[in-house]
PDB file of C-alpha atoms in Angstrom:
ATOM      1  CA  UNK Y 133      -1.182  -1.425 -15.190  1.00  0.00           C
ATOM      2  CA  UNK Y 134      -2.851  -4.792 -15.652  1.00  0.00           C
ATOM      3  CA  UNK Y 135      -2.728  -6.814 -12.491  1.00  0.00           C
ATOM      4  CA  UNK Y 136      -2.355 -10.570 -12.515  1.00  0.00           C
ATOM      5  CA  UNK Y 137      -4.121 -11.688  -9.337  1.00  0.00           C
ATOM      6  CA  UNK Y 138      -2.636 -15.169  -9.862  1.00  0.00           C
ATOM      7  CA  UNK Y 139       0.826 -13.742  -9.100  1.00  0.00           C
ATOM      8  CA  UNK Y 140       1.573 -12.317  -5.620  1.00  0.00           C
ATOM      9  CA  UNK Y 141       4.395 -10.140  -6.978  1.00  0.00           C
ATOM     10  CA  UNK Y 142       2.083  -8.614  -9.574  1.00  0.00           C
ATOM     11  CA  UNK Y 143      -0.489  -7.795  -6.878  1.00  0.00           C
ATOM     12  CA  UNK Y 144       2.148  -6.036  -4.767  1.00  0.00           C
ATOM     13  CA  UNK Y 145       3.476  -4.039  -7.731  1.00  0.00           C
ATOM     14  CA  UNK Y 146      -0.041  -3.028  -8.772  1.00  0.00           C
ATOM     15  CA  UNK Y 147      -0.891  -2.025  -5.205  1.00  0.00           C
ATOM     16  CA  UNK Y 148       2.251   0.124  -4.958  1.00  0.00           C
ATOM     17  CA  UNK Y 149       1.394   1.831  -8.266  1.00  0.00           C
ATOM     18  CA  UNK Y 150      -2.247   2.371  -7.268  1.00  0.00           C
ATOM     19  CA  UNK Y 151      -1.311   3.785  -3.858  1.00  0.00           C
ATOM     20  CA  UNK Y 152       1.262   6.062  -5.506  1.00  0.00           C
ATOM     21  CA  UNK Y 153      -1.399   7.476  -7.810  1.00  0.00           C
ATOM     22  CA  UNK Y 154      -3.829   7.761  -4.894  1.00  0.00           C
ATOM     23  CA  UNK Y 155      -1.290   9.756  -2.868  1.00  0.00           C
ATOM     24  CA  UNK Y 156      -0.604  12.076  -5.826  1.00  0.00           C
ATOM     25  CA  UNK Y 157      -4.335  12.594  -6.420  1.00  0.00           C
ATOM     26  CA  UNK Y 158      -5.005  13.110  -2.700  1.00  0.00           C
ATOM     27  CA  UNK Y 159      -2.300  15.755  -2.423  1.00  0.00           C
ATOM     28  CA  UNK Y 160      -3.674  17.559  -5.482  1.00  0.00           C
ATOM     29  CA  UNK Y 161      -7.209  17.432  -4.060  1.00  0.00           C
ATOM     30  CA  UNK Y 162      -6.028  18.833  -0.730  1.00  0.00           C
ATOM     31  CA  UNK Y 163      -4.220  21.685  -2.492  1.00  0.00           C
ATOM     32  CA  UNK Y 164      -7.286  22.438  -4.624  1.00  0.00           C
ATOM     33  CA  UNK Y 165      -9.551  22.560  -1.554  1.00  0.00           C
ATOM     34  CA  UNK Y 166      -7.107  24.556   0.566  1.00  0.00           C
ATOM     35  CA  UNK Y 167      -8.490  28.012  -0.266  1.00  0.00           C
ATOM     36  CA  UNK Y 168     -12.166  27.077  -0.519  1.00  0.00           C
ATOM     37  CA  UNK Y 169     -14.967  27.652   1.972  1.00  0.00           C
ATOM     38  CA  UNK Y 170     -14.427  24.082   3.212  1.00  0.00           C
ATOM     39  CA  UNK Y 171     -10.735  23.162   3.073  1.00  0.00           C
ATOM     40  CA  UNK Y 172     -11.604  19.613   4.196  1.00  0.00           C
ATOM     41  CA  UNK Y 173     -14.097  19.018   1.387  1.00  0.00           C
ATOM     42  CA  UNK Y 174     -11.607  16.737  -0.386  1.00  0.00           C
ATOM     43  CA  UNK Y 175     -11.625  14.120   2.384  1.00  0.00           C
ATOM     44  CA  UNK Y 176     -14.723  12.056   1.472  1.00  0.00           C
ATOM     45  CA  UNK Y 177     -13.450  11.586  -2.077  1.00  0.00           C
ATOM     46  CA  UNK Y 178      -9.985  10.462  -1.019  1.00  0.00           C
ATOM     47  CA  UNK Y 179     -11.403   8.094   1.600  1.00  0.00           C
ATOM     48  CA  UNK Y 180     -13.591   6.547  -1.092  1.00  0.00           C
ATOM     49  CA  UNK Y 181     -10.705   6.326  -3.556  1.00  0.00           C
ATOM     50  CA  UNK Y 182      -8.477   4.652  -0.967  1.00  0.00           C
ATOM     51  CA  UNK Y 183     -11.241   2.155  -0.142  1.00  0.00           C
ATOM     52  CA  UNK Y 184     -11.440   1.333  -3.845  1.00  0.00           C
ATOM     53  CA  UNK Y 185      -7.695   0.607  -4.008  1.00  0.00           C
ATOM     54  CA  UNK Y 186      -7.948  -1.605  -0.927  1.00  0.00           C
ATOM     55  CA  UNK Y 187     -10.966  -3.480  -2.346  1.00  0.00           C
ATOM     56  CA  UNK Y 188      -8.887  -4.366  -5.416  1.00  0.00           C
ATOM     57  CA  UNK Y 189      -5.666  -5.441  -3.719  1.00  0.00           C
ATOM     58  CA  UNK Y 190      -6.198  -6.131   0.008  1.00  0.00           C
ATOM     59  CA  UNK Y 191      -8.060  -8.648   2.111  1.00  0.00           C
ATOM     60  CA  UNK Y 192     -11.445  -7.432   3.328  1.00  0.00           C
ATOM     61  CA  UNK Y 193     -10.975  -6.961   7.039  1.00  0.00           C
ATOM     62  CA  UNK Y 194     -11.145  -4.170   9.608  1.00  0.00           C
ATOM     63  CA  UNK Y 195      -7.929  -2.182   9.819  1.00  0.00           C
ATOM     64  CA  UNK Y 196      -8.391  -0.111  12.996  1.00  0.00           C
ATOM     65  CA  UNK Y 197      -4.754   0.984  12.979  1.00  0.00           C
ATOM     66  CA  UNK Y 198      -4.590   1.366   9.219  1.00  0.00           C
ATOM     67  CA  UNK Y 199      -3.835   4.253   6.936  1.00  0.00           C
ATOM     68  CA  UNK Y 200      -7.094   6.148   7.679  1.00  0.00           C
ATOM     69  CA  UNK Y 201      -6.688   8.014   4.362  1.00  0.00           C
ATOM     70  CA  UNK Y 202      -3.377   9.587   5.376  1.00  0.00           C
ATOM     71  CA  UNK Y 203      -0.985  10.334   2.541  1.00  0.00           C
ATOM     72  CA  UNK Y 204       2.478  11.786   2.127  1.00  0.00           C
ATOM     73  CA  UNK Y 205       4.143  14.278  -0.174  1.00  0.00           C
ATOM     74  CA  UNK Y 206       6.400  13.004  -1.591  1.00  0.00           C
ATOM     75  CA  UNK Y 207       4.370   9.792  -1.739  1.00  0.00           C
ATOM     76  CA  UNK Y 208       5.243   6.949   0.594  1.00  0.00           C
ATOM     77  CA  UNK Y 209       4.432   4.451  -2.159  1.00  0.00           C
ATOM     78  CA  UNK Y 210       6.395   4.940  -5.363  1.00  0.00           C
ATOM     79  CA  UNK Y 211       6.942   2.235  -7.988  1.00  0.00           C
ATOM     80  CA  UNK Y 212      10.150   3.971  -9.059  1.00  0.00           C
ATOM     81  CA  UNK Y 213      11.593   3.619  -5.539  1.00  0.00           C
ATOM     82  CA  UNK Y 214      10.297   0.239  -4.349  1.00  0.00           C
ATOM     83  CA  UNK Y 215      11.484  -2.984  -5.892  1.00  0.00           C
ATOM     84  CA  UNK Y 216      10.807  -6.634  -5.227  1.00  0.00           C
ATOM     85  CA  UNK Y 217      13.749  -8.463  -3.697  1.00  0.00           C
ATOM     86  CA  UNK Y 218      12.226 -11.943  -3.417  1.00  0.00           C
ATOM     87  CA  UNK Y 219       9.005 -13.829  -2.814  1.00  0.00           C
ATOM     88  CA  UNK Y 220       7.829 -17.141  -1.423  1.00  0.00           C
ATOM     89  CA  UNK Y 221       4.542 -19.008  -1.678  1.00  0.00           C
ATOM     90  CA  UNK Y 222       3.350 -21.792   0.584  1.00  0.00           C
ATOM     91  CA  UNK Y 223      -0.136 -23.066  -0.079  1.00  0.00           C
ATOM     92  CA  UNK Y 224      -2.617 -20.207   0.258  1.00  0.00           C
ATOM     93  CA  UNK Y 225      -0.076 -17.807   1.806  1.00  0.00           C
ATOM     94  CA  UNK Y 226       2.666 -15.762   0.194  1.00  0.00           C
ATOM     95  CA  UNK Y 227       5.299 -13.236   1.208  1.00  0.00           C
ATOM     96  CA  UNK Y 228       6.748 -10.605  -1.097  1.00  0.00           C
ATOM     97  CA  UNK Y 229       9.872  -8.826   0.114  1.00  0.00           C
ATOM     98  CA  UNK Y 230      10.599  -5.329  -1.164  1.00  0.00           C
ATOM     99  CA  UNK Y 231      13.135  -2.582  -0.685  1.00  0.00           C
ATOM    100  CA  UNK Y 232      11.986   1.044  -0.575  1.00  0.00           C
ATOM    101  CA  UNK Y 233      14.622   3.599  -1.467  1.00  0.00           C
ATOM    102  CA  UNK Y 234      12.950   6.710  -0.051  1.00  0.00           C
ATOM    103  CA  UNK Y 235      12.378   8.778   3.064  1.00  0.00           C
ATOM    104  CA  UNK Y 236       9.954   6.102   4.273  1.00  0.00           C
ATOM    105  CA  UNK Y 237      12.274   3.381   3.060  1.00  0.00           C
ATOM    106  CA  UNK Y 238      13.786   0.170   4.189  1.00  0.00           C
ATOM    107  CA  UNK Y 239      12.952  -3.489   3.807  1.00  0.00           C
ATOM    108  CA  UNK Y 240       9.308  -4.585   3.797  1.00  0.00           C
ATOM    109  CA  UNK Y 241       7.376  -7.841   3.734  1.00  0.00           C
ATOM    110  CA  UNK Y 242       3.918  -7.928   2.230  1.00  0.00           C
ATOM    111  CA  UNK Y 243       1.945 -10.984   3.313  1.00  0.00           C
ATOM    112  CA  UNK Y 244      -0.780 -12.167   0.976  1.00  0.00           C
ATOM    113  CA  UNK Y 245      -3.609 -14.665   1.207  1.00  0.00           C
ATOM    114  CA  UNK Y 246      -5.275 -16.567  -1.594  1.00  0.00           C
ATOM    115  CA  UNK Y 247      -8.984 -15.757  -1.382  1.00  0.00           C
ATOM    116  CA  UNK Y 248     -11.567 -16.614  -4.053  1.00  0.00           C
ATOM    117  CA  UNK Y 249      -8.835 -17.691  -6.483  1.00  0.00           C
ATOM    118  CA  UNK Y 250      -6.852 -14.451  -6.277  1.00  0.00           C
ATOM    119  CA  UNK Y 251      -3.977 -13.139  -4.179  1.00  0.00           C
ATOM    120  CA  UNK Y 252      -4.741 -10.238  -1.827  1.00  0.00           C
ATOM    121  CA  UNK Y 253      -2.438  -8.308   0.500  1.00  0.00           C
ATOM    122  CA  UNK Y 254      -3.232  -8.998   4.136  1.00  0.00           C
ATOM    123  CA  UNK Y 255      -0.484  -7.271   6.142  1.00  0.00           C
ATOM    124  CA  UNK Y 256       2.668  -5.223   5.734  1.00  0.00           C
ATOM    125  CA  UNK Y 257       5.771  -5.551   7.906  1.00  0.00           C
ATOM    126  CA  UNK Y 258       8.903  -3.423   8.072  1.00  0.00           C
ATOM    127  CA  UNK Y 259      12.277  -4.961   8.881  1.00  0.00           C
ATOM    128  CA  UNK Y 260      14.082  -3.307  11.783  1.00  0.00           C
ATOM    129  CA  UNK Y 261      17.836  -2.834  12.155  1.00  0.00           C
ATOM    130  CA  UNK Y 262      18.018  -5.908  14.411  1.00  0.00           C
ATOM    131  CA  UNK Y 263      16.273  -8.036  11.736  1.00  0.00           C
ATOM    132  CA  UNK Y 264      13.055  -8.171  13.717  1.00  0.00           C
ATOM    133  CA  UNK Y 265       9.841  -6.988  12.026  1.00  0.00           C
ATOM    134  CA  UNK Y 266       7.257  -4.414  13.054  1.00  0.00           C
ATOM    135  CA  UNK Y 267       3.798  -3.934  11.598  1.00  0.00           C
ATOM    136  CA  UNK Y 268       3.767  -1.115   9.059  1.00  0.00           C
ATOM    137  CA  UNK Y 269       0.709   0.974   8.288  1.00  0.00           C
ATOM    138  CA  UNK Y 270      -1.047  -0.522   5.302  1.00  0.00           C
TER     139      UNK Y 270
END
């Protein structure tokens, strides 16, 4: 999927697709390594692959409470089950609101920043039942 870094919605959709593929690949790598001499041998490759996805679509910053290369099966990110509901841009900041129809679903808000003439995801928030928001693991 070609990503238009001039469009916050495009960046979010590309990130969702890239993370979906990363989760599928990570699960396959874990299964392949499961019966080897080192069942954790897959981890360096998936950490590197996740870092590559983040370097393409996310702001460069420490994420001490971030994903830490954890993945789900079925995948948490799935372009077939997450759709954009709306978006808003104000100067060098943007918000893209999505709905995830899955086990890890609900309403989400991706916040993006314009850095070096391209939009990058900075944070992810999940809407709670009382309409408040909580940080979600990005």
